Tab-separated table of C-alpha atoms in Angstrom:
chain	number	residue	atom	x	y	z
J	1199	MET	CA	-87.758	2.871	88.601
J	1200	LEU	CA	-86.397	0.202	86.306
J	1201	GLN	CA	-82.759	-0.553	85.637
J	1202	PRO	CA	-81.899	0.851	82.157
J	1203	LEU	CA	-80.846	-1.722	79.576
J	1204	SER	CA	-78.369	-0.841	76.824
J	1205	VAL	CA	-77.832	-3.283	73.957
J	1206	SER	CA	-75.564	-2.916	70.920
J	1207	VAL	CA	-77.279	-4.759	68.098
J	1208	ARG	CA	-75.170	-6.584	65.534
J	1209	MET	CA	-76.886	-7.832	62.401
J	1210	ASP	CA	-75.954	-10.946	60.453
J	1211	ALA	CA	-77.511	-12.578	57.395
J	1212	GLU	CA	-79.693	-14.964	59.394
J	1213	SER	CA	-81.077	-12.255	61.698
J	1214	PHE	CA	-81.793	-9.965	58.750
J	1215	ARG	CA	-83.485	-12.756	56.771
J	1216	ASN	CA	-85.564	-13.868	59.767
J	1217	PHE	CA	-86.683	-10.317	60.449
J	1218	ALA	CA	-87.610	-9.611	56.823
J	1219	ALA	CA	-89.614	-12.843	56.597
J	1220	PHE	CA	-91.325	-12.120	59.937
J	1221	ASP	CA	-92.149	-8.576	58.867
J	1222	LEU	CA	-93.649	-9.690	55.545
J	1223	LEU	CA	-95.464	-12.831	56.637
J	1224	ARG	CA	-96.400	-12.299	60.281
J	1225	HIS	CA	-96.538	-8.576	61.000
J	1226	HIS	CA	-97.928	-7.348	57.671
J	1227	LYS	CA	-99.664	-10.677	56.883
J	1228	ARG	CA	-98.752	-10.391	53.217
J	1229	TRP	CA	-99.329	-14.100	52.698
J	1230	HIS	CA	-103.126	-13.578	52.812
J	1231	ARG	CA	-103.536	-12.212	49.282
J	1232	PRO	CA	-101.441	-14.879	47.540
J	1233	ALA	CA	-103.285	-17.561	49.539
J	1234	LEU	CA	-106.683	-16.112	48.613
J	1235	PHE	CA	-105.622	-15.824	44.964
J	1236	THR	CA	-104.491	-19.456	44.990
J	1237	ALA	CA	-107.696	-20.628	46.663
J	1238	ILE	CA	-109.952	-18.812	44.176
J	1239	LEU	CA	-108.087	-20.159	41.166
J	1240	LEU	CA	-107.907	-23.703	42.554
J	1241	VAL	CA	-111.660	-23.685	43.227
J	1242	SER	CA	-112.163	-22.488	39.660
J	1243	ALA	CA	-109.849	-25.257	38.455
J	1244	GLY	CA	-111.914	-27.755	40.480
J	1245	ILE	CA	-115.102	-26.533	38.833
J	1246	CYS	CA	-113.463	-26.870	35.412
J	1247	LEU	CA	-112.237	-30.349	36.361
J	1248	SER	CA	-115.828	-31.380	37.078
J	1249	GLN	CA	-116.683	-30.390	33.489
J	1250	VAL	CA	-114.021	-32.537	31.809
J	1251	GLY	CA	-115.763	-34.755	29.253
J	1252	ARG	CA	-118.813	-32.462	29.186
J	1253	ARG	CA	-117.285	-29.252	27.880
J	1254	ASP	CA	-114.603	-28.763	25.269
J	1255	GLY	CA	-111.373	-27.344	26.660
J	1256	ALA	CA	-112.267	-27.992	30.309
J	1257	ALA	CA	-109.124	-30.079	30.869
J	1258	LEU	CA	-106.863	-27.420	29.366
J	1259	LEU	CA	-108.507	-24.660	31.394
J	1260	THR	CA	-108.149	-26.787	34.553
J	1261	VAL	CA	-104.405	-27.170	33.965
J	1262	VAL	CA	-103.924	-23.478	33.114
J	1263	LEU	CA	-105.806	-22.327	36.221
J	1264	ALA	CA	-103.907	-24.737	38.466
J	1265	VAL	CA	-100.512	-23.699	37.046
J	1266	VAL	CA	-101.318	-19.990	37.427
J	1267	ALA	CA	-102.772	-20.565	40.927
J	1268	LEU	CA	-99.559	-22.203	42.113
J	1269	GLY	CA	-97.043	-20.434	39.877
J	1270	LEU	CA	-97.760	-16.776	40.553
J	1271	PRO	CA	-97.620	-16.990	44.368
J	1272	ALA	CA	-94.495	-19.152	44.088
J	1273	ALA	CA	-92.915	-16.504	41.846
J	1274	TYR	CA	-93.953	-13.765	44.313
J	1275	PHE	CA	-92.252	-15.463	47.270
J	1276	TRP	CA	-89.228	-16.568	45.235
J	1277	ASN	CA	-88.776	-12.956	44.095
J	1278	PHE	CA	-89.014	-11.684	47.676
J	1279	PHE	CA	-86.428	-14.127	49.038
J	1280	HIS	CA	-84.141	-13.709	46.016
J	1281	ASN	CA	-84.168	-9.909	46.411
J	1282	LEU	CA	-83.567	-10.366	50.124
J	1283	SER	CA	-80.467	-12.482	49.380
J	1284	VAL	CA	-79.203	-9.820	46.974
J	1285	GLN	CA	-79.732	-7.126	49.624
J	1286	ILE	CA	-77.885	-9.208	52.237
J	1287	LYS	CA	-74.925	-9.568	49.869
J	1288	LYS	CA	-74.909	-5.837	49.078
J	1289	MET	CA	-74.864	-5.037	52.791
J	1290	GLY	CA	-72.029	-7.512	53.340
J	1291	LEU	CA	-73.978	-9.463	55.950
J	1292	ASP	CA	-73.263	-12.767	54.206
J	1293	LYS	CA	-69.577	-12.468	55.150
J	1294	GLN	CA	-69.764	-11.172	58.719
J	1295	SER	CA	-72.107	-9.527	61.174
J	1296	ARG	CA	-71.853	-5.800	61.605
J	1297	PRO	CA	-73.080	-3.231	64.118
J	1298	PHE	CA	-76.426	-1.639	63.229
J	1299	TYR	CA	-77.440	0.422	66.238
J	1300	ARG	CA	-77.469	0.668	70.008
J	1301	LEU	CA	-80.768	0.543	71.900
J	1302	LEU	CA	-81.338	1.953	75.365
J	1303	LEU	CA	-84.487	0.903	77.196
J	1304	ASP	CA	-85.189	3.087	80.225
J	1305	ASP	CA	-88.125	4.683	82.052
J	1306	ALA	CA	-88.440	7.443	79.427
J	1307	GLY	CA	-88.722	5.067	76.473
J	1308	LEU	CA	-86.627	3.611	73.680
J	1309	SER	CA	-83.532	5.528	72.564
J	1310	VAL	CA	-81.662	4.575	69.398
J	1311	TRP	CA	-78.122	5.389	68.292
J	1312	MET	CA	-77.477	4.347	64.690
J	1313	ALA	CA	-74.190	2.719	63.653
J	1314	GLY	CA	-71.374	5.257	63.619
J	1315	GLU	CA	-73.221	7.463	66.109
J	1316	GLN	CA	-73.196	5.088	69.060
J	1317	ASP	CA	-70.709	7.159	71.064
J	1318	ARG	CA	-72.686	10.412	70.825
J	1319	PRO	CA	-74.340	11.596	74.044
J	1320	GLU	CA	-77.707	12.308	72.363
J	1321	PRO	CA	-79.588	9.477	70.635
J	1322	THR	CA	-80.415	9.538	66.931
J	1323	HIS	CA	-84.077	8.738	67.709
J	1324	GLN	CA	-86.175	8.633	70.869
J	1325	TYR	CA	-89.571	6.969	71.285
J	1326	PRO	CA	-91.626	7.329	74.482
J	1327	TRP	CA	-93.270	4.076	75.579
J	1328	GLN	CA	-96.776	5.346	74.848
J	1329	ASN	CA	-95.791	5.752	71.161
J	1330	ILE	CA	-94.496	2.191	70.672
J	1331	HIS	CA	-96.768	0.384	68.216
J	1332	THR	CA	-96.199	-3.333	68.921
J	1333	VAL	CA	-93.469	-5.603	70.293
J	1334	TYR	CA	-93.017	-9.216	69.175
J	1335	ARG	CA	-90.936	-11.847	70.963
J	1336	THR	CA	-89.733	-14.676	68.727
J	1337	PRO	CA	-87.329	-17.501	69.612
J	1338	GLY	CA	-84.389	-15.612	68.093
J	1339	ALA	CA	-85.162	-11.918	68.578
J	1340	ILE	CA	-87.439	-9.180	69.847
J	1341	TYR	CA	-88.919	-6.867	67.206
J	1342	ILE	CA	-89.878	-3.439	68.547
J	1343	TYR	CA	-92.200	-1.701	66.091
J	1344	VAL	CA	-92.113	2.021	66.768
J	1345	GLN	CA	-94.543	2.540	63.876
J	1346	GLN	CA	-96.526	0.158	61.691
J	1347	ASN	CA	-93.684	0.057	59.139
J	1348	GLN	CA	-90.585	0.726	61.260
J	1349	ALA	CA	-89.025	-1.706	63.681
J	1350	TYR	CA	-85.838	-2.299	65.620
J	1351	LEU	CA	-84.480	-5.784	66.159
J	1352	LEU	CA	-83.042	-6.757	69.513
J	1353	ASN	CA	-81.137	-10.063	69.469
J	1354	GLU	CA	-79.068	-9.836	72.682
J	1355	SER	CA	-80.185	-9.909	76.344
J	1356	MET	CA	-83.643	-10.954	75.201
J	1357	ASP	CA	-84.959	-12.319	78.508
J	1358	THR	CA	-83.954	-9.168	80.370
J	1359	ALA	CA	-85.341	-6.944	77.608
J	1360	TRP	CA	-88.640	-8.870	77.457
J	1361	SER	CA	-89.057	-8.555	81.234
J	1362	PHE	CA	-88.388	-4.833	80.938
J	1363	LEU	CA	-90.835	-4.421	78.062
J	1364	THR	CA	-93.605	-6.343	79.835
J	1365	SER	CA	-93.284	-3.961	82.782
J	1366	VAL	CA	-93.551	-0.746	80.717
J	1367	LEU	CA	-95.978	-1.655	77.923
J	1368	PRO	CA	-99.623	-2.722	78.105
J	1369	ALA	CA	-100.307	-6.394	77.329
J	1370	GLU	CA	-102.233	-5.589	74.124
J	1371	ARG	CA	-99.036	-4.254	72.530
J	1372	LEU	CA	-96.967	-7.338	73.409
J	1373	ARG	CA	-97.009	-10.495	71.295
J	1374	ASP	CA	-95.108	-13.565	72.454
J	1375	CYS	CA	-94.537	-15.740	69.356
J	1376	ARG	CA	-92.184	-18.317	70.877
């Protein structure tokens, strides 16, 4: 029997931004498509570049392909991080951290009390350990994915929590990204 671990999670702008970037780029690997798009267009631009002086308009097409190859992915990521900054401001995380939820890790699984409900005896959500999707350990937080698209951030007592998680979850569901 393991000692239960209860952690009240407070979110600030940096934690929220780091999680959103991790979720997009590492967990969902959404950088693959923009990178592939860029690679295809840059190869096409290279082919056009080899035709400069032999074909009319090859130089113009090279420049257009290169600008689109670099511009569209840049716009995609700029839009993501800009919208993230707007969301952080709307949530008020840019001014101060605020409580988000309380997590309880025990033998039964992960229990979650959302902000405002942290004093209730029954948790808002409960997840048995066998239903946990994946857990990531980063230098600044632990991300517990209860489903492919739903995660809880744990940014306090990380060493204790990671030890607990390694004892209750199989190794294939744990990812140490430090």
